[in-house]
């Protein structure tokens, strides 16, 4: 094994800088909301350390607040993270030959930012070997995940200082929409979002909030179908 | 308002560990277990849509029938939702969307509430 390519680790640190801006408010917000709903600081931290996936943590909070059954909470919040299987597929050609413990660590830190930055940079640098790719990857996740834990702790520890009477119940929906709406740029993405929202409202009569899972599946199919149609139209 | 699944520590830790394990398995799936075999392209294509397939559905009932108003549709919350989405699509920036939504919600609750 060659020496750890430190300059490439630093490139990863630099690449992650713009993303750290977003991690801090969201991590802090998670900490604030988790303790406002009755979690201890330790429990909020456990959430951020064990799950380490912001959107699904907010999803779990929202569903707990609505009193959904445990199994539905776990399934729905996990469904928010289904995209990580796709990230795992995408990084396998680059990092699949790393040792088992390295892959165990890479998997733990596989988040939106490490996938997006990693996949883009690895494609641009065909000359990089495994050591360089791993160095870049860990450069990206060090500040992002470190700040995620730290921000959760700050929010959970000092959130009670916030004035009472803020519409905290609605901060979660607004944050969610703020996370997802920048992704709605193509017609297929917008169709998927519309099927998801409309479908869940139409299926709200289904027991245990299970309508959301059905609507989500329909929305994924709708997105894939529209994308396929548009490709055909462009090709033809 | 006490949240039952948080007050009951057994339930809370089941959720934390269950969600953590499920999410970890998704991350580890190909890197760790399946190796260089890939998924069928149609499945990959569907997986790309998970954020927009799950999150709008998660938000929609809370937006239309918020618990804080006893399930009654609230114009201030609906307007905040619309503003957040439009600013997010337009600026492609989560923070701007978040700020716009929060400010709209604050103003709306003050003006209409």
Coordinates of C-alpha atoms in Angstrom, one line a residue:
Chain A
X1 CA 0.0 0.0 0.0
X2 CA 1.4 3.3 -1.0
X3 CA 1.7 6.3 1.3
X4 CA -1.6 8.1 2.1
X5 CA -1.9 10.8 -0.6
X6 CA -2.5 13.8 1.7
X7 CA -2.8 16.4 -1.0
X8 CA -5.7 14.5 -2.4
X9 CA -7.3 14.2 1.0
X10 CA -7.0 18.0 1.1
X11 CA -8.7 18.3 -2.3
X12 CA -11.6 16.4 -0.8
X13 CA -11.8 18.8 2.1
X14 CA -11.9 21.7 -0.2
X15 CA -14.6 20.1 -2.4
X16 CA -16.8 19.6 0.5
X17 CA -16.6 23.2 1.7
X18 CA -19.8 24.5 0.0
X19 CA -21.8 21.6 1.4
X20 CA -20.8 22.3 5.0
X21 CA -22.8 25.5 4.9
X22 CA -26.0 23.4 4.6
X23 CA -25.1 20.7 7.1
X24 CA -24.8 22.9 10.1
X25 CA -28.4 24.4 10.1
X26 CA -30.0 21.1 9.3
X27 CA -28.0 19.2 12.0
X28 CA -28.8 21.9 14.5
X29 CA -32.4 21.9 13.5
X30 CA -32.6 18.1 14.0
X31 CA -31.1 18.5 17.5
X32 CA -33.6 21.2 18.4
X33 CA -36.7 19.4 17.1
X34 CA -35.6 16.0 18.6
X35 CA -35.2 17.5 22.1
X36 CA -38.3 19.7 21.7
X37 CA -40.2 16.4 21.1
X38 CA -38.8 14.8 24.2
X39 CA -35.5 13.2 23.3
X40 CA -32.5 13.5 25.5
X41 CA -29.2 14.9 24.0
X42 CA -27.8 11.4 24.0
X43 CA -30.8 10.0 22.1
X44 CA -30.7 12.8 19.5
X45 CA -26.9 12.1 19.1
X46 CA -27.6 8.4 18.7
X47 CA -30.0 9.2 15.9
X48 CA -27.4 11.3 14.0
X49 CA -24.5 8.8 14.7
X50 CA -26.4 5.6 14.0
X51 CA -28.6 6.7 11.1
X52 CA -26.4 9.6 9.7
X53 CA -29.0 10.5 7.0
X54 CA -30.7 13.8 7.6
X55 CA -33.9 13.5 5.5
X56 CA -34.8 10.1 7.0
X57 CA -34.2 11.4 10.5
X58 CA -36.6 14.2 9.9
X59 CA -39.0 11.7 8.4
X60 CA -38.8 9.6 11.5
X61 CA -39.5 12.7 13.7
X62 CA -42.5 13.7 11.6
X63 CA -44.0 10.2 11.7
X64 CA -43.4 9.8 15.5
X65 CA -45.1 13.2 16.0
X66 CA -48.1 11.8 14.0
X67 CA -48.2 8.7 16.1
X68 CA -47.6 6.3 13.3
X69 CA -46.9 2.6 14.3
X70 CA -43.2 1.7 14.8
X71 CA -42.9 -0.6 11.8
X72 CA -44.3 2.1 9.5
X73 CA -41.9 4.6 10.9
X74 CA -38.9 2.4 10.3
X75 CA -40.1 1.3 6.8
X76 CA -41.0 4.8 5.6
X77 CA -37.9 6.5 7.0
X78 CA -35.8 3.7 5.5
X79 CA -37.6 4.2 2.1
X80 CA -36.3 7.8 2.1
X81 CA -32.8 6.2 2.0
X82 CA -33.5 3.7 -0.9
X83 CA -31.4 6.0 -3.1
X84 CA -28.4 4.9 -1.1
X85 CA -28.5 1.5 -2.7
X86 CA -28.1 3.3 -6.0
X87 CA -25.1 5.2 -4.6
X88 CA -23.6 1.9 -3.5
X89 CA -23.9 0.5 -7.0
X90 CA -22.4 3.7 -8.5
X91 CA -19.3 3.7 -6.3
X92 CA -18.6 -0.1 -6.5
X93 CA -16.6 0.1 -9.7
X94 CA -14.4 2.7 -8.0
X95 CA -14.1 1.5 -4.4
X96 CA -15.3 -2.1 -4.7
X97 CA -11.7 -3.5 -4.5
X98 CA -10.9 -1.8 -1.2
X99 CA -10.4 -4.1 1.8
X100 CA -13.5 -5.2 3.7
X101 CA -13.0 -2.9 6.7
X102 CA -12.5 0.0 4.3
X103 CA -15.7 -0.8 2.5
X104 CA -17.4 -1.1 5.9
X105 CA -16.3 2.5 6.6
X106 CA -17.0 3.8 3.1
X107 CA -20.6 2.4 3.4
X108 CA -21.2 4.0 6.8
X109 CA -20.2 7.4 5.4
X110 CA -22.1 7.0 2.1
X111 CA -24.3 10.1 2.0
X112 CA -25.7 12.4 -0.7
X113 CA -22.6 14.6 -0.6
X114 CA -20.0 11.9 -0.6
X115 CA -21.7 10.1 -3.5
X116 CA -22.2 13.3 -5.6
X117 CA -18.7 14.7 -5.1
X118 CA -17.0 11.2 -5.3
X119 CA -18.8 10.0 -8.4
X120 CA -18.1 13.3 -10.2
X121 CA -14.4 13.5 -9.3
X122 CA -13.7 9.8 -9.9
X123 CA -15.0 10.2 -13.5
X124 CA -12.9 13.3 -14.0
X125 CA -9.7 11.5 -12.8
X126 CA -9.3 8.2 -14.6
X127 CA -5.6 8.2 -13.5
X128 CA -6.5 7.9 -9.8
X129 CA -6.0 4.5 -8.2
X130 CA -7.8 3.1 -5.2
X131 CA -5.6 5.0 -2.6
X132 CA -6.3 8.4 -4.2
X133 CA -10.0 7.7 -4.5
X134 CA -10.3 6.7 -0.9
X135 CA -8.3 9.7 0.2
X136 CA -10.6 12.0 -1.7
X137 CA -13.7 10.3 -0.3
X138 CA -12.5 10.6 3.3
X139 CA -11.5 14.2 2.7
X140 CA -15.1 14.9 1.6
X141 CA -16.8 13.2 4.5
X142 CA -14.5 14.3 7.4
X143 CA -15.9 17.9 7.7
X144 CA -19.4 17.0 6.5
X145 CA -20.0 14.2 9.0
X146 CA -18.0 15.8 11.8
X147 CA -20.2 18.9 11.5
X148 CA -23.3 16.8 11.3
X149 CA -22.6 15.3 14.7
X150 CA -21.4 18.6 16.2
X151 CA -24.4 20.6 14.9
X152 CA -26.8 17.9 16.2
X153 CA -25.2 18.2 19.6
X154 CA -25.3 22.0 19.6
X155 CA -29.0 22.0 18.6
X156 CA -29.9 19.4 21.1
X157 CA -28.0 21.0 23.9
X158 CA -29.0 24.6 23.4
X159 CA -32.3 24.4 21.5
X160 CA -34.3 25.0 24.6
X161 CA -33.1 28.5 24.6
X162 CA -35.3 29.2 21.6
X163 CA -38.4 31.3 22.4
X164 CA -41.6 29.3 22.9
X165 CA -44.5 29.8 20.4
X166 CA -42.4 29.2 17.3
X167 CA -44.4 27.0 14.8
X168 CA -41.8 24.2 15.2
X169 CA -44.4 21.7 14.0
X170 CA -44.1 23.2 10.5
X171 CA -40.4 23.6 10.3
X172 CA -39.9 19.9 9.4
X173 CA -42.3 20.1 6.3
X174 CA -40.6 23.4 5.2
X175 CA -37.1 21.9 5.5
X176 CA -38.2 18.8 3.6
X177 CA -39.6 20.8 0.8
X178 CA -36.5 23.0 0.8
X179 CA -34.3 19.8 0.4
X180 CA -36.4 18.3 -2.4
X181 CA -37.6 21.2 -4.5
X182 CA -34.1 22.1 -5.9
X183 CA -34.1 18.5 -7.4
X184 CA -37.4 19.2 -9.3
X185 CA -35.8 20.4 -12.5
X186 CA -37.0 17.8 -15.1
X187 CA -40.5 16.9 -16.0
X188 CA -40.0 13.3 -14.8
X189 CA -38.9 14.6 -11.4
X190 CA -41.9 16.9 -11.1
X191 CA -44.3 14.1 -12.1
X192 CA -42.8 11.9 -9.4
X193 CA -43.2 14.6 -6.8
X194 CA -46.8 15.3 -7.9
X195 CA -47.7 11.5 -7.8
X196 CA -46.1 11.2 -4.4
X197 CA -48.0 14.2 -2.8
X198 CA -51.3 13.6 -4.6
X199 CA -51.2 9.8 -4.1
X200 CA -50.6 10.1 -0.4
X201 CA -53.5 12.5 0.0
X202 CA -55.8 10.2 -2.0
X203 CA -54.6 7.1 0.0
X204 CA -54.8 8.8 3.4
X205 CA -57.7 6.4 4.3
X206 CA -55.3 3.4 4.2
X207 CA -54.4 2.1 7.6
X208 CA -51.2 3.0 9.5
X209 CA -50.1 5.6 7.1
X210 CA -49.3 2.8 4.6
X211 CA -50.7 4.9 1.7
X212 CA -47.5 6.9 1.7
X213 CA -45.5 3.7 0.8
X214 CA -47.9 2.8 -2.0
X215 CA -47.8 6.4 -3.3
X216 CA -44.0 6.4 -3.1
X217 CA -43.7 3.3 -5.2
X218 CA -46.1 4.7 -7.8
X219 CA -44.1 7.9 -7.9
X220 CA -40.8 6.1 -8.5
X221 CA -42.5 4.1 -11.4
X222 CA -44.0 7.3 -12.7
X223 CA -40.6 9.1 -12.7
X224 CA -38.9 6.2 -14.4
X225 CA -41.7 5.9 -17.1
X226 CA -41.7 9.6 -17.9
X227 CA -37.9 9.6 -18.1
X228 CA -38.0 6.7 -20.5
X229 CA -40.6 8.3 -22.7
X230 CA -38.6 11.6 -22.9
X231 CA -35.5 9.7 -23.9
X232 CA -37.4 7.9 -26.7
X233 CA -38.8 11.3 -27.8
X234 CA -35.3 12.8 -28.0
X235 CA -34.0 9.7 -29.8
X236 CA -36.8 9.6 -32.3
Chain B
X1 CA -47.4 17.6 23.3
X2 CA -45.7 14.4 24.4
X3 CA -44.7 12.1 21.6
X4 CA -45.4 8.5 22.6
X5 CA -42.7 6.9 20.5
X6 CA -40.1 9.1 22.1
X7 CA -41.4 8.9 25.7
X8 CA -41.3 5.1 25.4
X9 CA -37.6 4.4 25.3
X10 CA -38.0 0.9 24.0
X11 CA -39.9 2.1 21.0
X12 CA -37.4 5.0 20.4
X13 CA -34.4 2.8 20.4
X14 CA -36.1 0.2 18.2
X15 CA -36.7 3.0 15.7
X16 CA -33.1 4.4 15.9
X17 CA -31.5 0.9 15.6
X18 CA -34.0 -0.4 13.0
X19 CA -33.7 2.7 10.8
X20 CA -29.9 2.7 11.3
X21 CA -29.6 -1.0 10.3
X22 CA -31.9 -0.7 7.3
X23 CA -30.0 2.3 6.0
X24 CA -26.6 0.7 6.6
X25 CA -27.6 -2.4 4.7
X26 CA -28.7 -0.2 1.7
X27 CA -25.3 1.6 1.8
X28 CA -23.4 -1.7 2.2
X29 CA -25.5 -3.7 -0.3
X30 CA -23.3 -3.4 -3.4
X31 CA -20.0 -2.2 -2.0
X32 CA -20.0 -4.9 0.6
X33 CA -22.0 -7.8 -0.5
X34 CA -23.0 -7.9 -4.1
X35 CA -19.7 -6.6 -5.5
X36 CA -19.5 -5.8 -9.2
X37 CA -22.9 -7.2 -10.3
X38 CA -25.2 -4.3 -11.1
X39 CA -28.9 -3.9 -10.7
X40 CA -31.2 -3.9 -13.8
X41 CA -31.2 -0.4 -15.4
X42 CA -34.9 0.0 -14.8
X43 CA -34.4 -0.5 -11.0
X44 CA -31.5 2.0 -10.9
X45 CA -33.7 4.4 -12.8
X46 CA -36.5 4.0 -10.2
X47 CA -34.1 4.4 -7.3
X48 CA -33.0 7.7 -8.6
X49 CA -36.5 9.0 -7.9
X50 CA -36.7 8.1 -4.2
X51 CA -36.2 11.6 -2.8
X52 CA -39.0 13.1 -4.8
X53 CA -41.1 9.9 -4.5
X54 CA -41.1 9.8 -0.7
X55 CA -40.7 13.4 0.6
X56 CA -43.6 15.2 -1.1
X57 CA -45.9 12.4 0.2
X58 CA -44.5 12.7 3.7
X59 CA -45.1 16.5 3.7
X60 CA -48.5 16.7 1.9
X61 CA -50.8 15.6 4.8
X62 CA -48.9 17.8 7.2
X63 CA -49.3 20.7 4.8
X64 CA -52.9 20.2 4.0
X65 CA -54.2 19.0 7.4
X66 CA -51.7 20.3 10.0
X67 CA -51.8 18.8 13.4
X68 CA -51.2 22.2 15.1
X69 CA -54.6 23.5 13.8
X70 CA -56.4 20.2 14.7
X71 CA -56.3 19.1 11.0
X72 CA -58.0 22.2 9.7
X73 CA -56.4 23.6 6.5
X74 CA -54.4 26.7 7.3
X75 CA -53.7 29.3 4.6
X76 CA -50.5 30.5 6.2
X77 CA -49.0 27.0 6.1
X78 CA -50.2 26.3 2.5
X79 CA -48.7 29.6 1.3
X80 CA -45.4 28.8 3.0
X81 CA -45.4 25.4 1.2
X82 CA -45.9 26.9 -2.2
X83 CA -43.3 29.6 -1.6
X84 CA -40.7 27.1 -0.4
X85 CA -41.2 24.9 -3.4
X86 CA -41.1 27.7 -6.0
X87 CA -38.0 29.3 -4.5
X88 CA -36.3 25.9 -4.3
X89 CA -37.0 25.1 -8.0
X90 CA -36.0 28.6 -9.1
X91 CA -32.8 29.1 -7.1
X92 CA -31.9 25.3 -6.8
X93 CA -30.7 26.2 -3.4
X94 CA -32.0 24.5 -0.2
X95 CA -31.0 27.3 2.1
X96 CA -32.8 30.0 0.2
X97 CA -35.9 27.8 -0.1
X98 CA -35.8 27.2 3.7
X99 CA -35.4 30.9 4.5
X100 CA -38.1 31.9 2.1
X101 CA -40.5 29.3 3.5
X102 CA -39.8 30.1 7.2
X103 CA -40.2 33.9 6.6
X104 CA -43.4 33.4 4.6
X105 CA -44.7 31.1 7.4
X106 CA -43.8 33.7 10.1
X107 CA -45.4 36.6 8.1
X108 CA -48.5 34.5 7.2
X109 CA -49.1 33.4 10.8
X110 CA -48.7 37.0 12.0
X111 CA -51.0 38.5 9.3
X112 CA -53.6 35.7 9.1
X113 CA -53.5 34.1 12.5

